[in-house]
Structure formats: C-alpha cells, structure tokens
Amino acid sequence: MKLGRNELCWCGSGKKFKHCHLGKEGERPLHPAEIDRIILEPLKKGCCLHPEAGRGVCGKIIDAHTIPRSKVLSKIADESNHVLSFHPFRIVDLGEDGPRRVGWKQASTFRGFCDRHDGATFRAVENEPFSASPEQCFLLAYRALCYELFTKKRNLEAVSKLRQVLDRGKPYEEQVRIQNYLACYEEGLCLGLRDAQHWKNFADESLMAQQFQNWNHCVLRFRGTWCVASTGMVTPDFDLKGRKLQNLEDLHVVIEPLMFNMMPIDSNGFAAIFSWPATTSSGRRFIESLIDRNDVGEAIPQAVVRFMFGWIENTYFSPRWWENLEDTVRYVIAELAMAYPPTPELLRPNDHPLVDWELVSTQWV
C-alpha cells in the first residue's frame, strides 16, 4: 500500500499516515510485560456504580471483592494465601504457558464501589449465612453484572491503547491482521457495554425498590473438595447440546445475560448460583441443558467446572489442586481457559474428570 505522508492512515485511527503507521515496522516491538501493563493499568481507575453514587454521597473507592475473600477465596488459597488464575485478557498472546499466582487480597477485586455503598449494598451476602434467598441471589447477580460493566469500560481503554502500539516492529501484513482483530474486538466491547448497561439499569430498579421477583436463579448444591470458584456474567449463544439460544451476530438486539456465582453453604458444602432476568429465556434453557441427567448424568459437576473455565475470566483455583492434576487434565483446563469463545464440545464432560464434586440438590429460586 502506497500512502502519502499526509494522507489518513489505513488503520482508521483518523491520524495522518506520518503520525501513525509510517515506519512502524522498524520500531521496537513491545515486551509482554509492557502489554500486560497496558491491559491492567485502566483497571486501577475507580468509580462507584451504585445508582445513588455521587459527590458528597460516596465514600472512598475500594478494591471490592467479587468473590468473597473470607467465605470463598480462603477455601481455595494455599498456605501463603495465594490462588491461581489465567490471564483476564485472553485475546492477546503474552507468552504465558499456564496460570499465574495471585494474592487473595488482589484476586477477583475491582474498583467499582465505594466503601459506603459496597458495605451497605451487599450486607446480606457478606454478613449472613447463604440461604439462597431471592435477595441474596439477586445481590450476587448484581455484583457480577457490575463487575462485567466495569471491566468492559476499562478493557475499551486498554484496546484503544493497544491499537496504537501492539503492532510495533511487525511487517505490514501482520499490522493489518492485528488492527483488524483489535477493531473487531473493540466493536464487540462497545456492543457488550451497551447491553451490560441496559441490564444494569434493569437491575438498579430492582435494587432501589428492594423487589427481586424480576430475577430467576438456579442453585446447584455440591459436596466435595472446593478447589475452584468464579464470578461473572456471560451471554451464551448455545447450550450444552449445541442448540442455538440467541444470535450474538444481531447487533440491533440486546443480548440476554447469565450471571454466575459460588458461595459456601456449610463446612462441607457449597453452591453454584446461576441467575438471569425473568424477562429472558436463554439463561434457563442453558441451565436446563446442563442439569438434564439423561444427557449429562453424574457429570453435572464437571460441566459446571468446564463452564467456569471456558466462559468466565474471573475464575480462581487452588494451587494444590492444580499441582496434583495429571498433565492431560491440565491441558484440558488450559484449552478451556484459552478458548474464545468455547465450543459446545469443549464444555461437555468427557473422560477427564476435573473435580470430585457430588451434586446434592437443585433449587429454582
């Protein structure tokens, strides 16, 4: 491609070619640590997402845990209070071969609430035993939704920066590939942010009115070695049988969400909580395919764990559990964690069991 120095750059940045991609193939490529910093730096910026947030109302912005530290992370941390997790920004190859160690004070945190609103809003799940009440299930879903909204906003900032520097030192053809890929990802983030804000507004109404009938939940209770936990919001377009749930390619339709959380029940049990707006259907259909014993049978716990690794970036797990796994099982988990997005085949349980969990009960809330 032959462009004049003063013509608009081919990448769509709006800058002149001489100020954008002219000579970029001769620049120093970024080190993976520099890419990592660009990705994670925006996440340090804080804001309060409570619907009543404002100057004079909020307290200090805090590192709020999406996965409760004392109730959940303490169950899977090692002796040094560390857990493992795959990188939260999976679209960029940072040369990592496996999970990274994270201190439990940093694990699963986001700067999306002030201390005043975080404490008051989530008191029912932080200070009370989990009983799967409509309020508790809603609050868990609400926090996962807020985390998704916050993360998408910050990832947009990271992608904007990456488009300026990620293709340094690359040949022209590679620059085009990187720019096209990041442009598509950026557009997807914008649409995802639009949809997340739509459901956040919907959830804010329930929160302020303290009315939770507009949300449905499915609580799966397990017993076994609790070794992995996650929190997040996903938008599944197929179920575990490969049946279409919704069309993610229709840019004019608000995509239906499915929120996921985990909480302890007693000293030997824990629960996986799926939540979705009562006005939608894809969430319930996804759960029905997961708990259909004619298809999944006793492998329901395996399907839940595959769901966590395959769909939720905000997933943390026990270092001891990981170290004791066979290499073939580690490969399966890494394949799930790096898949974008996961396929129905990856999510279906096979001959490689990941956990020793036993399903105790299923409850619809």
Short mmCIF file of C-alpha atoms in Angstrom, two decimals:
data_model
loop_
_atom_site.label_atom_id
_atom_site.label_comp_id
_atom_site.label_asym_id
_atom_site.label_seq_id
_atom_site.Cartn_x
_atom_site.Cartn_y
_atom_site.Cartn_z
CA MET A 1 0.00 0.00 0.00
CA LYS A 2 1.43 3.39 -1.01
CA LEU A 3 0.14 6.28 1.05
CA GLY A 4 1.32 9.84 1.14
CA ARG A 5 2.77 11.03 4.42
CA ASN A 6 -0.10 13.45 4.93
CA GLU A 7 -2.91 11.08 3.93
CA LEU A 8 -5.13 9.47 6.56
CA CYS A 9 -3.64 6.26 7.90
CA TRP A 10 -5.02 2.98 6.59
CA CYS A 11 -5.75 1.69 10.13
CA GLY A 12 -8.72 4.03 10.66
CA SER A 13 -7.21 5.96 13.55
CA GLY A 14 -8.04 9.29 11.90
CA LYS A 15 -4.40 10.37 12.16
CA LYS A 16 -2.12 11.22 9.25
CA PHE A 17 -0.04 8.31 8.00
CA LYS A 18 3.21 10.01 9.10
CA HIS A 19 1.92 10.30 12.67
CA CYS A 20 0.57 6.74 12.86
CA HIS A 21 1.92 3.73 10.93
CA LEU A 22 4.68 5.19 8.80
CA GLY A 23 7.85 3.28 9.70
CA LYS A 24 6.13 1.25 12.42
CA GLU A 25 7.69 -1.99 11.18
CA GLY A 26 11.08 -0.61 12.20
CA GLU A 27 10.09 0.28 15.75
CA ARG A 28 10.95 -1.79 18.83
CA PRO A 29 8.32 -4.49 19.49
CA LEU A 30 6.58 -4.39 22.86
CA HIS A 31 7.72 -6.75 25.59
CA PRO A 32 4.96 -8.96 27.04
CA ALA A 33 5.36 -7.16 30.39
CA GLU A 34 4.60 -3.84 28.64
CA ILE A 35 1.50 -5.31 27.05
CA ASP A 36 0.44 -6.65 30.43
CA ARG A 37 0.82 -3.21 31.99
CA ILE A 38 -1.25 -1.55 29.25
CA ILE A 39 -4.02 -4.10 29.80
CA LEU A 40 -4.13 -3.91 33.58
CA GLU A 41 -3.45 -0.21 34.16
CA PRO A 42 -7.01 1.00 33.36
CA LEU A 43 -8.41 -1.44 35.94
CA LYS A 44 -6.79 0.66 38.68
CA LYS A 45 -9.16 3.55 37.95
CA GLY A 46 -12.11 3.56 40.31
CA CYS A 47 -15.74 4.64 40.30
CA CYS A 48 -18.86 3.80 42.28
CA LEU A 49 -21.54 2.03 40.25
CA HIS A 50 -24.29 2.30 42.84
CA PRO A 51 -27.36 4.04 41.32
CA GLU A 52 -27.24 6.72 44.04
CA ALA A 53 -23.49 7.34 43.70
CA GLY A 54 -22.35 10.95 43.54
CA ARG A 55 -20.19 13.65 45.06
CA GLY A 56 -20.90 14.02 48.75
CA VAL A 57 -22.71 10.68 48.83
CA CYS A 58 -19.93 8.17 48.21
CA GLY A 59 -17.04 7.24 50.44
CA LYS A 60 -13.60 6.04 49.38
CA ILE A 61 -13.35 3.82 46.28
CA ILE A 62 -12.15 0.39 47.37
CA ASP A 63 -10.88 -2.84 45.85
CA ALA A 64 -14.18 -4.69 46.19
CA HIS A 65 -14.07 -8.49 46.03
CA THR A 66 -16.41 -10.06 43.51
CA ILE A 67 -15.58 -13.42 45.08
CA PRO A 68 -15.81 -13.05 48.89
CA ARG A 69 -12.34 -13.41 50.39
CA SER A 70 -13.11 -14.90 53.80
CA LYS A 71 -16.03 -17.06 52.69
CA VAL A 72 -14.72 -18.35 49.35
CA LEU A 73 -11.11 -17.49 48.49
CA SER A 74 -9.93 -18.73 51.88
CA LYS A 75 -11.27 -22.18 50.94
CA ILE A 76 -9.05 -22.49 47.86
CA ALA A 77 -5.95 -20.45 48.79
CA ASP A 78 -2.65 -22.13 49.71
CA GLU A 79 -0.66 -21.63 52.91
CA SER A 80 0.72 -18.31 51.63
CA ASN A 81 -2.80 -17.06 50.79
CA HIS A 82 -2.28 -17.29 47.04
CA VAL A 83 -4.59 -18.65 44.35
CA LEU A 84 -4.10 -19.32 40.65
CA SER A 85 -5.82 -17.78 37.64
CA PHE A 86 -5.36 -17.48 33.91
CA HIS A 87 -4.79 -14.00 32.49
CA PRO A 88 -8.06 -12.00 32.44
CA PHE A 89 -7.39 -10.55 28.95
CA ARG A 90 -7.25 -13.60 26.74
CA ILE A 91 -7.23 -12.09 23.26
CA VAL A 92 -3.54 -11.12 23.42
CA ASP A 93 -0.80 -13.76 23.47
CA LEU A 94 1.52 -12.83 26.34
CA GLY A 95 3.61 -15.96 26.03
CA GLU A 96 2.17 -17.50 29.18
CA ASP A 97 2.09 -21.28 29.32
CA GLY A 98 -0.07 -21.62 32.39
CA PRO A 99 -1.85 -19.88 35.26
CA ARG A 100 -0.35 -17.10 37.37
CA ARG A 101 -0.17 -16.81 41.15
CA VAL A 102 -2.34 -14.08 42.68
CA GLY A 103 -2.53 -12.98 46.30
CA TRP A 104 -6.01 -13.39 47.72
CA LYS A 105 -6.19 -9.68 48.57
CA GLN A 106 -5.92 -8.87 44.86
CA ALA A 107 -7.86 -11.83 43.48
CA SER A 108 -11.26 -11.02 41.96
CA THR A 109 -11.20 -7.36 43.04
CA PHE A 110 -12.49 -4.41 41.06
CA ARG A 111 -12.71 -0.71 41.87
CA GLY A 112 -16.41 -0.47 41.14
CA PHE A 113 -17.84 0.61 44.52
CA CYS A 114 -17.03 2.97 47.35
CA ASP A 115 -16.69 1.60 50.88
CA ARG A 116 -20.05 3.06 51.91
CA HIS A 117 -22.15 1.57 49.10
CA ASP A 118 -20.26 -1.73 48.93
CA GLY A 119 -20.84 -2.43 52.62
CA ALA A 120 -24.48 -1.35 52.63
CA THR A 121 -25.48 -2.98 49.33
CA PHE A 122 -24.00 -6.43 49.85
CA ARG A 123 -24.52 -6.81 53.60
CA ALA A 124 -26.97 -9.69 53.10
CA VAL A 125 -24.38 -11.85 51.31
CA GLU A 126 -21.29 -10.76 53.22
CA ASN A 127 -22.60 -10.86 56.80
CA GLU A 128 -25.29 -13.55 56.69
CA PRO A 129 -25.06 -17.31 56.01
CA PHE A 130 -26.04 -18.14 52.47
CA SER A 131 -29.62 -19.44 52.36
CA ALA A 132 -30.35 -18.87 48.64
CA SER A 133 -32.96 -16.22 49.42
CA PRO A 134 -34.19 -14.14 46.47
CA GLU A 135 -32.35 -11.13 47.89
CA GLN A 136 -29.04 -12.94 48.31
CA CYS A 137 -29.20 -14.50 44.86
CA PHE A 138 -30.06 -11.14 43.31
CA LEU A 139 -27.21 -9.33 45.08
CA LEU A 140 -24.71 -11.90 43.85
CA ALA A 141 -26.01 -11.46 40.31
CA TYR A 142 -25.96 -7.68 40.67
CA ARG A 143 -22.30 -7.66 41.72
CA ALA A 144 -21.37 -9.92 38.80
CA LEU A 145 -23.23 -7.58 36.45
CA CYS A 146 -21.46 -4.51 37.86
CA TYR A 147 -18.11 -6.26 37.52
CA GLU A 148 -18.85 -7.01 33.86
CA LEU A 149 -19.83 -3.41 33.17
CA PHE A 150 -16.75 -2.05 34.92
CA THR A 151 -14.40 -4.48 33.15
CA LYS A 152 -15.80 -3.73 29.70
CA LYS A 153 -15.32 0.00 30.23
CA ARG A 154 -11.71 -0.47 31.29
CA ASN A 155 -10.97 -3.00 28.55
CA LEU A 156 -12.12 -0.45 25.99
CA GLU A 157 -9.44 1.90 27.27
CA ALA A 158 -6.84 -0.85 27.02
CA VAL A 159 -7.81 -1.79 23.46
CA SER A 160 -7.64 1.85 22.39
CA LYS A 161 -4.06 1.99 23.66
CA LEU A 162 -3.14 -1.40 22.21
CA ARG A 163 -4.24 -0.31 18.74
CA GLN A 164 -1.55 2.36 18.89
CA VAL A 165 1.36 0.16 19.97
CA LEU A 166 0.68 -3.59 19.70
CA ASP A 167 1.85 -3.88 16.07
CA ARG A 168 5.19 -2.14 16.60
CA GLY A 169 8.02 -3.90 14.80
CA LYS A 170 5.62 -6.08 12.79
CA PRO A 171 5.58 -6.39 8.98
CA TYR A 172 2.73 -4.67 7.18
CA GLU A 173 0.63 -7.84 6.74
CA GLU A 174 0.86 -8.56 10.48
CA GLN A 175 -0.02 -4.95 11.29
CA VAL A 176 -3.19 -5.29 9.22
CA ARG A 177 -4.13 -8.54 10.93
CA ILE A 178 -3.61 -7.05 14.41
CA GLN A 179 -5.51 -3.86 13.60
CA ASN A 180 -8.45 -5.74 12.10
CA TYR A 181 -8.60 -8.09 15.07
CA LEU A 182 -8.49 -5.30 17.64
CA ALA A 183 -11.02 -3.23 15.69
CA CYS A 184 -13.49 -6.12 15.74
CA TYR A 185 -12.84 -6.75 19.43
CA GLU A 186 -13.32 -3.06 20.17
CA GLU A 187 -16.65 -3.05 18.35
CA GLY A 188 -17.71 -6.13 20.30
CA LEU A 189 -16.78 -4.44 23.57
CA CYS A 190 -18.85 -1.38 22.65
CA LEU A 191 -21.89 -3.54 21.94
CA GLY A 192 -21.30 -5.59 25.09
CA LEU A 193 -21.03 -2.40 27.12
CA ARG A 194 -24.32 -1.21 25.67
CA ASP A 195 -26.03 -4.46 26.66
CA ALA A 196 -24.43 -4.59 30.12
CA GLN A 197 -25.60 -1.02 30.80
CA HIS A 198 -29.12 -1.99 29.72
CA TRP A 199 -29.24 -4.85 32.25
CA LYS A 200 -27.52 -2.74 34.90
CA ASN A 201 -30.35 -0.18 34.60
CA PHE A 202 -32.86 -3.02 34.85
CA ALA A 203 -31.13 -4.36 37.96
CA ASP A 204 -30.84 -0.90 39.53
CA GLU A 205 -34.64 -0.67 39.56
CA SER A 206 -34.86 -3.95 41.48
CA LEU A 207 -32.15 -2.86 43.90
CA MET A 208 -33.71 0.50 44.71
CA ALA A 209 -37.22 -0.94 45.08
CA GLN A 210 -35.93 -3.99 47.00
CA GLN A 211 -38.14 -6.09 44.75
CA PHE A 212 -36.45 -9.19 43.34
CA GLN A 213 -39.23 -11.02 41.50
CA ASN A 214 -37.85 -9.88 38.13
CA TRP A 215 -34.89 -12.24 38.51
CA ASN A 216 -34.68 -16.02 38.36
CA HIS A 217 -31.99 -18.28 39.79
CA CYS A 218 -30.90 -21.90 39.86
CA VAL A 219 -28.86 -23.06 42.85
CA LEU A 220 -26.83 -26.27 42.49
CA ARG A 221 -25.53 -27.59 45.82
CA PHE A 222 -22.37 -29.70 45.86
CA ARG A 223 -20.18 -31.60 48.27
CA GLY A 224 -16.53 -32.37 47.67
CA THR A 225 -13.16 -30.63 47.56
CA TRP A 226 -13.81 -26.97 46.85
CA CYS A 227 -10.91 -26.06 44.56
CA VAL A 228 -12.23 -23.54 42.04
CA ALA A 229 -14.55 -20.54 42.23
CA SER A 230 -15.62 -17.76 39.90
CA THR A 231 -18.00 -14.86 39.42
CA GLY A 232 -19.09 -13.27 36.17
CA MET A 233 -21.66 -12.54 33.52
CA VAL A 234 -21.78 -14.38 30.21
CA THR A 235 -24.02 -14.34 27.15
CA PRO A 236 -24.28 -17.97 25.95
CA ASP A 237 -25.40 -18.40 22.37
CA PHE A 238 -25.72 -22.20 22.58
CA ASP A 239 -26.50 -24.79 25.24
CA LEU A 240 -24.53 -27.90 26.16
CA LYS A 241 -26.31 -29.87 23.44
CA GLY A 242 -25.24 -27.34 20.83
CA ARG A 243 -28.72 -25.87 20.35
CA LYS A 244 -28.89 -22.18 19.48
CA LEU A 245 -30.05 -19.92 22.30
CA GLN A 246 -29.64 -16.45 20.82
CA ASN A 247 -27.99 -14.74 17.89
CA LEU A 248 -24.94 -12.79 19.03
CA GLU A 249 -24.41 -11.51 15.50
CA ASP A 250 -27.61 -9.45 15.52
CA LEU A 251 -26.15 -6.09 16.50
CA HIS A 252 -29.57 -4.48 16.98
CA VAL A 253 -30.77 -6.85 19.71
CA VAL A 254 -29.83 -6.59 23.39
CA ILE A 255 -28.16 -9.89 24.25
CA GLU A 256 -29.56 -11.87 27.18
CA PRO A 257 -27.17 -12.38 30.12
CA LEU A 258 -26.47 -15.23 32.52
CA MET A 259 -24.75 -14.45 35.82
CA PHE A 260 -22.77 -16.98 37.86
CA ASN A 261 -21.51 -17.08 41.47
CA MET A 262 -20.35 -19.54 44.11
CA MET A 263 -21.00 -19.46 47.86
CA PRO A 264 -20.41 -21.79 50.83
CA ILE A 265 -23.40 -23.47 52.45
CA ASP A 266 -21.82 -25.21 55.42
CA SER A 267 -18.48 -26.72 56.39
CA ASN A 268 -18.79 -29.45 53.76
CA GLY A 269 -20.92 -27.91 51.05
CA PHE A 270 -21.00 -25.10 48.54
CA ALA A 271 -23.33 -23.84 45.86
CA ALA A 272 -23.14 -22.66 42.27
CA ILE A 273 -25.72 -19.95 41.59
CA PHE A 274 -26.91 -19.15 38.07
CA SER A 275 -29.05 -16.00 37.64
CA TRP A 276 -30.86 -14.32 34.76
CA PRO A 277 -33.60 -11.69 34.20
CA ALA A 278 -37.07 -13.19 34.38
CA THR A 279 -37.92 -11.44 31.12
CA THR A 280 -35.40 -13.61 29.22
CA SER A 281 -35.29 -17.31 28.35
CA SER A 282 -31.76 -18.21 27.20
CA GLY A 283 -30.41 -18.49 30.75
CA ARG A 284 -33.00 -21.01 31.88
CA ARG A 285 -32.62 -23.02 28.66
CA PHE A 286 -28.85 -23.15 29.17
CA ILE A 287 -29.26 -24.41 32.76
CA GLU A 288 -31.82 -26.99 31.70
CA SER A 289 -29.34 -28.44 29.21
CA LEU A 290 -26.68 -28.51 31.94
CA ILE A 291 -28.76 -30.37 34.53
CA ASP A 292 -30.51 -32.75 32.11
CA ARG A 293 -29.48 -36.07 33.66
CA ASN A 294 -30.43 -38.00 30.53
CA ASP A 295 -27.58 -36.23 28.78
CA VAL A 296 -25.15 -35.15 31.49
CA GLY A 297 -25.94 -37.56 34.31
CA GLU A 298 -23.45 -37.62 37.17
CA ALA A 299 -21.13 -35.36 35.16
CA ILE A 300 -23.08 -32.22 36.11
CA PRO A 301 -20.26 -31.01 38.41
CA GLN A 302 -17.77 -31.50 35.58
CA ALA A 303 -19.97 -29.45 33.26
CA VAL A 304 -20.15 -26.62 35.81
CA VAL A 305 -16.36 -26.50 36.19
CA ARG A 306 -15.89 -26.54 32.42
CA PHE A 307 -18.37 -23.70 32.21
CA MET A 308 -16.32 -21.66 34.68
CA PHE A 309 -13.00 -22.14 32.91
CA GLY A 310 -14.47 -21.86 29.44
CA TRP A 311 -16.68 -18.82 29.85
CA ILE A 312 -15.71 -16.82 32.93
CA GLU A 313 -12.39 -14.99 33.00
CA ASN A 314 -12.82 -14.10 36.69
CA THR A 315 -12.03 -17.67 37.79
CA TYR A 316 -9.58 -18.64 40.55
CA PHE A 317 -8.44 -22.06 41.72
CA SER A 318 -6.35 -23.89 44.29
CA PRO A 319 -2.59 -24.20 43.66
CA ARG A 320 -2.55 -27.56 45.46
CA TRP A 321 -5.36 -28.89 43.28
CA TRP A 322 -3.60 -27.72 40.12
CA GLU A 323 -0.28 -29.27 41.14
CA ASN A 324 -1.92 -32.65 41.77
CA LEU A 325 -3.67 -32.82 38.40
CA GLU A 326 -2.38 -35.03 35.61
CA ASP A 327 -0.86 -33.26 32.63
CA THR A 328 -3.74 -34.36 30.39
CA VAL A 329 -6.27 -32.72 32.72
CA ARG A 330 -4.20 -29.54 32.95
CA TYR A 331 -4.17 -29.41 29.16
CA VAL A 332 -7.97 -29.72 29.06
CA ILE A 333 -8.35 -26.83 31.53
CA ALA A 334 -5.84 -24.63 29.71
CA GLU A 335 -7.63 -25.33 26.43
CA LEU A 336 -10.90 -24.26 28.01
CA ALA A 337 -9.39 -21.13 29.54
CA MET A 338 -7.79 -20.02 26.27
CA ALA A 339 -10.78 -20.80 24.03
CA TYR A 340 -12.52 -17.69 22.74
CA PRO A 341 -15.36 -18.46 22.77
CA PRO A 342 -15.65 -22.08 23.96
CA THR A 343 -17.42 -24.61 21.75
CA PRO A 344 -20.20 -26.96 22.91
CA GLU A 345 -17.75 -29.85 22.52
CA LEU A 346 -15.28 -28.27 24.95
CA LEU A 347 -17.99 -27.71 27.56
CA ARG A 348 -19.34 -31.24 27.50
CA PRO A 349 -17.80 -33.57 30.11
CA ASN A 350 -15.62 -36.40 28.78
CA ASP A 351 -13.24 -39.00 30.19
CA HIS A 352 -11.17 -36.39 32.03
CA PRO A 353 -12.95 -35.56 35.34
CA LEU A 354 -11.75 -32.25 36.75
CA VAL A 355 -13.19 -32.36 40.29
CA ASP A 356 -14.54 -34.85 42.84
CA TRP A 357 -17.77 -32.93 43.43
CA GLU A 358 -21.12 -34.61 44.06
CA LEU A 359 -24.40 -32.88 43.19
CA VAL A 360 -26.61 -32.79 46.31
CA SER A 361 -29.65 -30.82 45.17
CA THR A 362 -31.08 -28.43 42.58
CA GLN A 363 -33.20 -25.47 43.64
CA TRP A 364 -35.06 -22.98 41.44
CA VAL A 365 -35.45 -19.55 43.06
#
